[in-house]
């Protein structure tokens, strides 16, 4: 109750008063102070928060994924509302525009990811079937798949004779992630698959891979991956989400082996510990989830 009262007082009284005082003393609005006082993800996060808390609808709309607008026109509108002269502060508009582009890019990435996740795997869809069969060929090039429904799928970590059932939770996003990893980083994916066959610390490669899809998706929609993408030099695409997934797969594999689990029943404990480590890392606004293999693909 007291927290709600304090939040109400802060938003309705203290925050506007502090902003007014700083405007009078420094001669700049909050958005200007953020743009010139911070860099990277810290800048864009603070701009996003300031826009969201603004009393002006055009500023609030920037943070809404449901509202479409022209970025350049909206920047000019914000300058007018805030009474900012481009002659006196020529660097402000480009910085603000870059932040808005990042905010909108992250929203669009969520939309793209949700679209793929919302598509259910169908055995009647030949594209789905082809992708699944190619996944086998990429991971097991020396072993021929005897039939579409077979116990062999267990060799790459699926739970039953038909992998289709394992994609129910994450839809086609789970398959797209696994396929991207196997297709774009074939040697690395095979190495992780080999680790999953460890006689003592083994795990189900595909099932864990789909679980990591769930983790990556959760980090995205909860806004935790803003740290990574707001430090990113360009507007993110779906392939960049796949790259983050690849990074987390590689890092989880290392983390799992380092933990030396007694058996697979320890998966939830280790997975939760891994997520806490990630969240701690992403609280640092300088964090970029990257590795040598990602740096090459990010240029494409």
PDB file of N, CA, C and O in Angstrom, residues 126-186:
ATOM      1  N   UNK A 126       4.900 -29.348 -45.952  1.00  0.00           N
ATOM      2  CA  UNK A 126       6.136 -29.907 -46.488  1.00  0.00           C
ATOM      3  C   UNK A 126       7.357 -29.081 -46.107  1.00  0.00           C
ATOM      4  O   UNK A 126       8.452 -29.630 -45.928  1.00  0.00           O
ATOM      5  N   UNK A 127       7.185 -27.764 -45.966  1.00  0.00           N
ATOM      6  CA  UNK A 127       8.314 -26.925 -45.544  1.00  0.00           C
ATOM      7  C   UNK A 127       8.757 -27.291 -44.131  1.00  0.00           C
ATOM      8  O   UNK A 127       9.958 -27.332 -43.840  1.00  0.00           O
ATOM      9  N   UNK A 128       7.795 -27.547 -43.256  1.00  0.00           N
ATOM     10  CA  UNK A 128       8.118 -27.962 -41.888  1.00  0.00           C
ATOM     11  C   UNK A 128       8.862 -29.289 -41.899  1.00  0.00           C
ATOM     12  O   UNK A 128       9.877 -29.456 -41.208  1.00  0.00           O
ATOM     13  N   UNK A 129       8.330 -30.217 -42.678  1.00  0.00           N
ATOM     14  CA  UNK A 129       8.929 -31.546 -42.750  1.00  0.00           C
ATOM     15  C   UNK A 129      10.349 -31.490 -43.317  1.00  0.00           C
ATOM     16  O   UNK A 129      11.265 -32.145 -42.807  1.00  0.00           O
ATOM     17  N   UNK A 130      10.524 -30.691 -44.354  1.00  0.00           N
ATOM     18  CA  UNK A 130      11.849 -30.579 -44.973  1.00  0.00           C
ATOM     19  C   UNK A 130      12.869 -29.991 -44.004  1.00  0.00           C
ATOM     20  O   UNK A 130      14.022 -30.440 -43.950  1.00  0.00           O
ATOM     21  N   UNK A 131      12.449 -28.979 -43.243  1.00  0.00           N
ATOM     22  CA  UNK A 131      13.350 -28.364 -42.287  1.00  0.00           C
ATOM     23  C   UNK A 131      13.767 -29.366 -41.210  1.00  0.00           C
ATOM     24  O   UNK A 131      14.941 -29.426 -40.815  1.00  0.00           O
ATOM     25  N   UNK A 132      12.822 -30.175 -40.759  1.00  0.00           N
ATOM     26  CA  UNK A 132      13.120 -31.179 -39.742  1.00  0.00           C
ATOM     27  C   UNK A 132      14.091 -32.227 -40.271  1.00  0.00           C
ATOM     28  O   UNK A 132      15.058 -32.602 -39.586  1.00  0.00           O
ATOM     29  N   UNK A 133      13.854 -32.686 -41.483  1.00  0.00           N
ATOM     30  CA  UNK A 133      14.734 -33.693 -42.073  1.00  0.00           C
ATOM     31  C   UNK A 133      16.133 -33.119 -42.350  1.00  0.00           C
ATOM     32  O   UNK A 133      17.136 -33.818 -42.191  1.00  0.00           O
ATOM     33  N   UNK A 134      16.182 -31.853 -42.750  1.00  0.00           N
ATOM     34  CA  UNK A 134      17.485 -31.205 -42.966  1.00  0.00           C
ATOM     35  C   UNK A 134      18.243 -31.060 -41.645  1.00  0.00           C
ATOM     36  O   UNK A 134      19.474 -31.145 -41.620  1.00  0.00           O
ATOM     37  N   UNK A 135      17.504 -30.836 -40.571  1.00  0.00           N
ATOM     38  CA  UNK A 135      18.135 -30.748 -39.252  1.00  0.00           C
ATOM     39  C   UNK A 135      18.872 -32.045 -38.943  1.00  0.00           C
ATOM     40  O   UNK A 135      20.015 -32.020 -38.461  1.00  0.00           O
ATOM     41  N   UNK A 136      18.240 -33.165 -39.226  1.00  0.00           N
ATOM     42  CA  UNK A 136      18.893 -34.463 -39.016  1.00  0.00           C
ATOM     43  C   UNK A 136      20.157 -34.570 -39.872  1.00  0.00           C
ATOM     44  O   UNK A 136      21.224 -34.964 -39.382  1.00  0.00           O
ATOM     45  N   UNK A 137      20.039 -34.233 -41.148  1.00  0.00           N
ATOM     46  CA  UNK A 137      21.181 -34.365 -42.061  1.00  0.00           C
ATOM     47  C   UNK A 137      22.355 -33.482 -41.626  1.00  0.00           C
ATOM     48  O   UNK A 137      23.517 -33.878 -41.760  1.00  0.00           O
ATOM     49  N   UNK A 138      22.058 -32.302 -41.112  1.00  0.00           N
ATOM     50  CA  UNK A 138      23.114 -31.390 -40.668  1.00  0.00           C
ATOM     51  C   UNK A 138      23.834 -31.905 -39.429  1.00  0.00           C
ATOM     52  O   UNK A 138      25.054 -31.776 -39.310  1.00  0.00           O
ATOM     53  N   UNK A 139      23.067 -32.483 -38.526  1.00  0.00           N
ATOM     54  CA  UNK A 139      23.643 -32.945 -37.264  1.00  0.00           C
ATOM     55  C   UNK A 139      24.217 -34.356 -37.357  1.00  0.00           C
ATOM     56  O   UNK A 139      25.171 -34.686 -36.644  1.00  0.00           O
ATOM     57  N   UNK A 140      23.648 -35.169 -38.232  1.00  0.00           N
ATOM     58  CA  UNK A 140      24.059 -36.586 -38.340  1.00  0.00           C
ATOM     59  C   UNK A 140      24.372 -36.929 -39.793  1.00  0.00           C
ATOM     60  O   UNK A 140      23.703 -37.760 -40.412  1.00  0.00           O
ATOM     61  N   UNK A 141      25.384 -36.312 -40.380  1.00  0.00           N
ATOM     62  CA  UNK A 141      25.654 -36.483 -41.814  1.00  0.00           C
ATOM     63  C   UNK A 141      26.058 -37.904 -42.208  1.00  0.00           C
ATOM     64  O   UNK A 141      25.901 -38.287 -43.370  1.00  0.00           O
ATOM     65  N   UNK A 142      26.572 -38.664 -41.277  1.00  0.00           N
ATOM     66  CA  UNK A 142      27.049 -40.011 -41.597  1.00  0.00           C
ATOM     67  C   UNK A 142      26.035 -41.103 -41.264  1.00  0.00           C
ATOM     68  O   UNK A 142      26.324 -42.294 -41.426  1.00  0.00           O
ATOM     69  N   UNK A 143      24.858 -40.690 -40.800  1.00  0.00           N
ATOM     70  CA  UNK A 143      23.839 -41.666 -40.421  1.00  0.00           C
ATOM     71  C   UNK A 143      22.548 -41.383 -41.164  1.00  0.00           C
ATOM     72  O   UNK A 143      21.984 -40.286 -41.053  1.00  0.00           O
ATOM     73  N   UNK A 144      22.074 -42.353 -41.917  1.00  0.00           N
ATOM     74  CA  UNK A 144      20.845 -42.180 -42.689  1.00  0.00           C
ATOM     75  C   UNK A 144      19.629 -42.391 -41.781  1.00  0.00           C
ATOM     76  O   UNK A 144      19.594 -43.333 -40.984  1.00  0.00           O
ATOM     77  N   UNK A 145      18.662 -41.519 -41.914  1.00  0.00           N
ATOM     78  CA  UNK A 145      17.424 -41.657 -41.156  1.00  0.00           C
ATOM     79  C   UNK A 145      16.583 -42.749 -41.801  1.00  0.00           C
ATOM     80  O   UNK A 145      16.247 -42.683 -42.983  1.00  0.00           O
ATOM     81  N   UNK A 146      16.251 -43.767 -41.036  1.00  0.00           N
ATOM     82  CA  UNK A 146      15.569 -44.939 -41.595  1.00  0.00           C
ATOM     83  C   UNK A 146      14.154 -44.619 -42.043  1.00  0.00           C
ATOM     84  O   UNK A 146      13.680 -45.141 -43.052  1.00  0.00           O
ATOM     85  N   UNK A 147      13.458 -43.781 -41.291  1.00  0.00           N
ATOM     86  CA  UNK A 147      12.097 -43.389 -41.652  1.00  0.00           C
ATOM     87  C   UNK A 147      11.747 -42.093 -40.933  1.00  0.00           C
ATOM     88  O   UNK A 147      12.469 -41.656 -40.040  1.00  0.00           O
ATOM     89  N   UNK A 148      10.634 -41.487 -41.316  1.00  0.00           N
ATOM     90  CA  UNK A 148      10.242 -40.217 -40.711  1.00  0.00           C
ATOM     91  C   UNK A 148       9.908 -40.392 -39.220  1.00  0.00           C
ATOM     92  O   UNK A 148      10.248 -39.544 -38.385  1.00  0.00           O
ATOM     93  N   UNK A 149       9.228 -41.445 -38.892  1.00  0.00           N
ATOM     94  CA  UNK A 149       8.905 -41.746 -37.495  1.00  0.00           C
ATOM     95  C   UNK A 149       9.775 -42.911 -37.050  1.00  0.00           C
ATOM     96  O   UNK A 149       9.615 -44.048 -37.520  1.00  0.00           O
ATOM     97  N   UNK A 150      10.723 -42.615 -36.174  1.00  0.00           N
ATOM     98  CA  UNK A 150      11.704 -43.628 -35.764  1.00  0.00           C
ATOM     99  C   UNK A 150      12.336 -43.253 -34.422  1.00  0.00           C
ATOM    100  O   UNK A 150      12.388 -42.070 -34.052  1.00  0.00           O
ATOM    101  N   UNK A 151      12.806 -44.258 -33.735  1.00  0.00           N
ATOM    102  CA  UNK A 151      13.495 -44.023 -32.462  1.00  0.00           C
ATOM    103  C   UNK A 151      14.830 -43.299 -32.653  1.00  0.00           C
ATOM    104  O   UNK A 151      15.414 -42.807 -31.683  1.00  0.00           O
ATOM    105  N   UNK A 152      15.300 -43.246 -33.890  1.00  0.00           N
ATOM    106  CA  UNK A 152      16.576 -42.566 -34.165  1.00  0.00           C
ATOM    107  C   UNK A 152      16.564 -41.096 -33.741  1.00  0.00           C
ATOM    108  O   UNK A 152      17.610 -40.526 -33.437  1.00  0.00           O
ATOM    109  N   UNK A 153      15.390 -40.495 -33.720  1.00  0.00           N
ATOM    110  CA  UNK A 153      15.308 -39.081 -33.328  1.00  0.00           C
ATOM    111  C   UNK A 153      15.870 -38.865 -31.922  1.00  0.00           C
ATOM    112  O   UNK A 153      16.328 -37.769 -31.589  1.00  0.00           O
ATOM    113  N   UNK A 154      15.856 -39.897 -31.130  1.00  0.00           N
ATOM    114  CA  UNK A 154      16.435 -39.797 -29.796  1.00  0.00           C
ATOM    115  C   UNK A 154      17.925 -39.538 -29.823  1.00  0.00           C
ATOM    116  O   UNK A 154      18.491 -39.014 -28.847  1.00  0.00           O
ATOM    117  N   UNK A 155      18.589 -39.875 -30.937  1.00  0.00           N
ATOM    118  CA  UNK A 155      20.032 -39.662 -31.052  1.00  0.00           C
ATOM    119  C   UNK A 155      20.402 -38.175 -31.079  1.00  0.00           C
ATOM    120  O   UNK A 155      21.531 -37.809 -30.749  1.00  0.00           O
ATOM    121  N   UNK A 156      19.450 -37.325 -31.490  1.00  0.00           N
ATOM    122  CA  UNK A 156      19.719 -35.888 -31.440  1.00  0.00           C
ATOM    123  C   UNK A 156      18.864 -35.202 -30.363  1.00  0.00           C
ATOM    124  O   UNK A 156      18.705 -33.980 -30.371  1.00  0.00           O
ATOM    125  N   UNK A 157      18.319 -36.032 -29.472  1.00  0.00           N
ATOM    126  CA  UNK A 157      17.718 -35.472 -28.265  1.00  0.00           C
ATOM    127  C   UNK A 157      16.232 -35.205 -28.260  1.00  0.00           C
ATOM    128  O   UNK A 157      15.744 -34.485 -27.386  1.00  0.00           O
ATOM    129  N   UNK A 158      15.486 -35.782 -29.219  1.00  0.00           N
ATOM    130  CA  UNK A 158      14.033 -35.680 -29.145  1.00  0.00           C
ATOM    131  C   UNK A 158      13.496 -36.765 -28.225  1.00  0.00           C
ATOM    132  O   UNK A 158      14.130 -37.801 -28.028  1.00  0.00           O
ATOM    133  N   UNK A 159      12.294 -36.552 -27.682  1.00  0.00           N
ATOM    134  CA  UNK A 159      11.779 -37.447 -26.637  1.00  0.00           C
ATOM    135  C   UNK A 159      11.159 -38.729 -27.177  1.00  0.00           C
ATOM    136  O   UNK A 159      11.206 -39.757 -26.522  1.00  0.00           O
ATOM    137  N   UNK A 160      10.552 -38.658 -28.355  1.00  0.00           N
ATOM    138  CA  UNK A 160       9.861 -39.836 -28.867  1.00  0.00           C
ATOM    139  C   UNK A 160      10.207 -40.143 -30.305  1.00  0.00           C
ATOM    140  O   UNK A 160      11.198 -39.635 -30.854  1.00  0.00           O
ATOM    141  N   UNK A 161       9.376 -40.969 -30.917  1.00  0.00           N
ATOM    142  CA  UNK A 161       9.606 -41.383 -32.299  1.00  0.00           C
ATOM    143  C   UNK A 161       9.287 -40.278 -33.307  1.00  0.00           C
ATOM    144  O   UNK A 161       9.767 -40.307 -34.437  1.00  0.00           O
ATOM    145  N   UNK A 162       8.449 -39.311 -32.883  1.00  0.00           N
ATOM    146  CA  UNK A 162       8.041 -38.229 -33.773  1.00  0.00           C
ATOM    147  C   UNK A 162       8.338 -36.881 -33.105  1.00  0.00           C
ATOM    148  O   UNK A 162       7.662 -36.496 -32.145  1.00  0.00           O
ATOM    149  N   UNK A 163       9.329 -36.145 -33.591  1.00  0.00           N
ATOM    150  CA  UNK A 163       9.715 -34.864 -32.986  1.00  0.00           C
ATOM    151  C   UNK A 163       8.597 -33.816 -32.971  1.00  0.00           C
ATOM    152  O   UNK A 163       8.657 -32.858 -32.198  1.00  0.00           O
ATOM    153  N   UNK A 164       7.608 -34.011 -33.809  1.00  0.00           N
ATOM    154  CA  UNK A 164       6.514 -33.042 -33.903  1.00  0.00           C
ATOM    155  C   UNK A 164       5.945 -32.681 -32.529  1.00  0.00           C
ATOM    156  O   UNK A 164       5.647 -31.515 -32.254  1.00  0.00           O
ATOM    157  N   UNK A 165       5.816 -33.662 -31.665  1.00  0.00           N
ATOM    158  CA  UNK A 165       5.201 -33.422 -30.359  1.00  0.00           C
ATOM    159  C   UNK A 165       6.054 -32.538 -29.452  1.00  0.00           C
ATOM    160  O   UNK A 165       5.532 -31.888 -28.544  1.00  0.00           O
ATOM    161  N   UNK A 166       7.356 -32.483 -29.700  1.00  0.00           N
ATOM    162  CA  UNK A 166       8.239 -31.672 -28.850  1.00  0.00           C
ATOM    163  C   UNK A 166       8.151 -30.182 -29.160  1.00  0.00           C
ATOM    164  O   UNK A 166       8.633 -29.365 -28.374  1.00  0.00           O
ATOM    165  N   UNK A 167       7.541 -29.832 -30.299  1.00  0.00           N
ATOM    166  CA  UNK A 167       7.471 -28.427 -30.698  1.00  0.00           C
ATOM    167  C   UNK A 167       6.187 -27.734 -30.243  1.00  0.00           C
ATOM    168  O   UNK A 167       5.945 -26.591 -30.613  1.00  0.00           O
ATOM    169  N   UNK A 168       5.373 -28.416 -29.437  1.00  0.00           N
ATOM    170  CA  UNK A 168       4.081 -27.843 -29.057  1.00  0.00           C
ATOM    171  C   UNK A 168       4.219 -26.542 -28.276  1.00  0.00           C
ATOM    172  O   UNK A 168       3.484 -25.592 -28.498  1.00  0.00           O
ATOM    173  N   UNK A 169       5.163 -26.482 -27.358  1.00  0.00           N
ATOM    174  CA  UNK A 169       5.291 -25.300 -26.505  1.00  0.00           C
ATOM    175  C   UNK A 169       5.747 -24.049 -27.226  1.00  0.00           C
ATOM    176  O   UNK A 169       5.183 -22.968 -27.055  1.00  0.00           O
ATOM    177  N   UNK A 170       6.769 -24.181 -28.074  1.00  0.00           N
ATOM    178  CA  UNK A 170       7.373 -23.033 -28.748  1.00  0.00           C
ATOM    179  C   UNK A 170       7.019 -22.955 -30.231  1.00  0.00           C
ATOM    180  O   UNK A 170       7.504 -22.082 -30.945  1.00  0.00           O
ATOM    181  N   UNK A 171       6.191 -23.878 -30.709  1.00  0.00           N
ATOM    182  CA  UNK A 171       5.803 -23.846 -32.112  1.00  0.00           C
ATOM    183  C   UNK A 171       7.013 -23.968 -33.029  1.00  0.00           C
ATOM    184  O   UNK A 171       8.028 -24.575 -32.678  1.00  0.00           O
ATOM    185  N   UNK A 172       6.909 -23.346 -34.190  1.00  0.00           N
ATOM    186  CA  UNK A 172       7.992 -23.435 -35.172  1.00  0.00           C
ATOM    187  C   UNK A 172       9.244 -22.670 -34.739  1.00  0.00           C
ATOM    188  O   UNK A 172      10.318 -22.862 -35.318  1.00  0.00           O
ATOM    189  N   UNK A 173       9.121 -21.818 -33.729  1.00  0.00           N
ATOM    190  CA  UNK A 173      10.298 -21.081 -33.261  1.00  0.00           C
ATOM    191  C   UNK A 173      11.364 -22.040 -32.754  1.00  0.00           C
ATOM    192  O   UNK A 173      12.563 -21.823 -32.974  1.00  0.00           O
ATOM    193  N   UNK A 174      10.936 -23.107 -32.084  1.00  0.00           N
ATOM    194  CA  UNK A 174      11.885 -24.098 -31.593  1.00  0.00           C
ATOM    195  C   UNK A 174      12.657 -24.758 -32.717  1.00  0.00           C
ATOM    196  O   UNK A 174      13.878 -24.933 -32.633  1.00  0.00           O
ATOM    197  N   UNK A 175      11.961 -25.113 -33.793  1.00  0.00           N
ATOM    198  CA  UNK A 175      12.624 -25.754 -34.928  1.00  0.00           C
ATOM    199  C   UNK A 175      13.511 -24.755 -35.677  1.00  0.00           C
ATOM    200  O   UNK A 175      14.629 -25.092 -36.077  1.00  0.00           O
ATOM    201  N   UNK A 176      13.014 -23.535 -35.848  1.00  0.00           N
ATOM    202  CA  UNK A 176      13.820 -22.518 -36.538  1.00  0.00           C
ATOM    203  C   UNK A 176      15.133 -22.261 -35.794  1.00  0.00           C
ATOM    204  O   UNK A 176      16.183 -22.122 -36.424  1.00  0.00           O
ATOM    205  N   UNK A 177      15.080 -22.191 -34.463  1.00  0.00           N
ATOM    206  CA  UNK A 177      16.293 -21.988 -33.678  1.00  0.00           C
ATOM    207  C   UNK A 177      17.270 -23.132 -33.853  1.00  0.00           C
ATOM    208  O   UNK A 177      18.462 -22.916 -34.119  1.00  0.00           O
ATOM    209  N   UNK A 178      16.790 -24.358 -33.699  1.00  0.00           N
ATOM    210  CA  UNK A 178      17.657 -25.528 -33.849  1.00  0.00           C
ATOM    211  C   UNK A 178      18.251 -25.603 -35.249  1.00  0.00           C
ATOM    212  O   UNK A 178      19.443 -25.880 -35.420  1.00  0.00           O
ATOM    213  N   UNK A 179      17.410 -25.338 -36.254  1.00  0.00           N
ATOM    214  CA  UNK A 179      17.887 -25.421 -37.636  1.00  0.00           C
ATOM    215  C   UNK A 179      18.930 -24.342 -37.915  1.00  0.00           C
ATOM    216  O   UNK A 179      19.955 -24.608 -38.552  1.00  0.00           O
ATOM    217  N   UNK A 180      18.692 -23.117 -37.440  1.00  0.00           N
ATOM    218  CA  UNK A 180      19.648 -22.031 -37.645  1.00  0.00           C
ATOM    219  C   UNK A 180      20.992 -22.397 -37.024  1.00  0.00           C
ATOM    220  O   UNK A 180      22.042 -22.181 -37.633  1.00  0.00           O
ATOM    221  N   UNK A 181      20.974 -22.916 -35.829  1.00  0.00           N
ATOM    222  CA  UNK A 181      22.195 -23.312 -35.134  1.00  0.00           C
ATOM    223  C   UNK A 181      22.945 -24.371 -35.937  1.00  0.00           C
ATOM    224  O   UNK A 181      24.160 -24.261 -36.177  1.00  0.00           O
ATOM    225  N   UNK A 182      22.211 -25.396 -36.385  1.00  0.00           N
ATOM    226  CA  UNK A 182      22.837 -26.493 -37.123  1.00  0.00           C
ATOM    227  C   UNK A 182      23.289 -26.066 -38.522  1.00  0.00           C
ATOM    228  O   UNK A 182      24.305 -26.556 -39.029  1.00  0.00           O
ATOM    229  N   UNK A 183      22.558 -25.137 -39.125  1.00  0.00           N
ATOM    230  CA  UNK A 183      22.854 -24.725 -40.493  1.00  0.00           C
ATOM    231  C   UNK A 183      23.954 -23.666 -40.559  1.00  0.00           C
ATOM    232  O   UNK A 183      24.860 -23.746 -41.395  1.00  0.00           O
ATOM    233  N   UNK A 184      23.884 -22.674 -39.656  1.00  0.00           N
ATOM    234  CA  UNK A 184      24.826 -21.562 -39.692  1.00  0.00           C
ATOM    235  C   UNK A 184      26.105 -21.829 -38.909  1.00  0.00           C
ATOM    236  O   UNK A 184      27.145 -21.244 -39.189  1.00  0.00           O
ATOM    237  N   UNK A 185      26.015 -22.688 -37.899  1.00  0.00           N
ATOM    238  CA  UNK A 185      27.179 -23.025 -37.079  1.00  0.00           C
ATOM    239  C   UNK A 185      27.277 -24.545 -36.932  1.00  0.00           C
ATOM    240  O   UNK A 185      27.198 -25.087 -35.837  1.00  0.00           O
ATOM    241  N   UNK A 186      27.414 -25.200 -38.066  1.00  0.00           N
ATOM    242  CA  UNK A 186      27.328 -26.653 -38.125  1.00  0.00           C
ATOM    243  C   UNK A 186      28.347 -27.341 -37.220  1.00  0.00           C
ATOM    244  O   UNK A 186      27.993 -28.224 -36.431  1.00  0.00           O
TER     245      UNK A 186
END
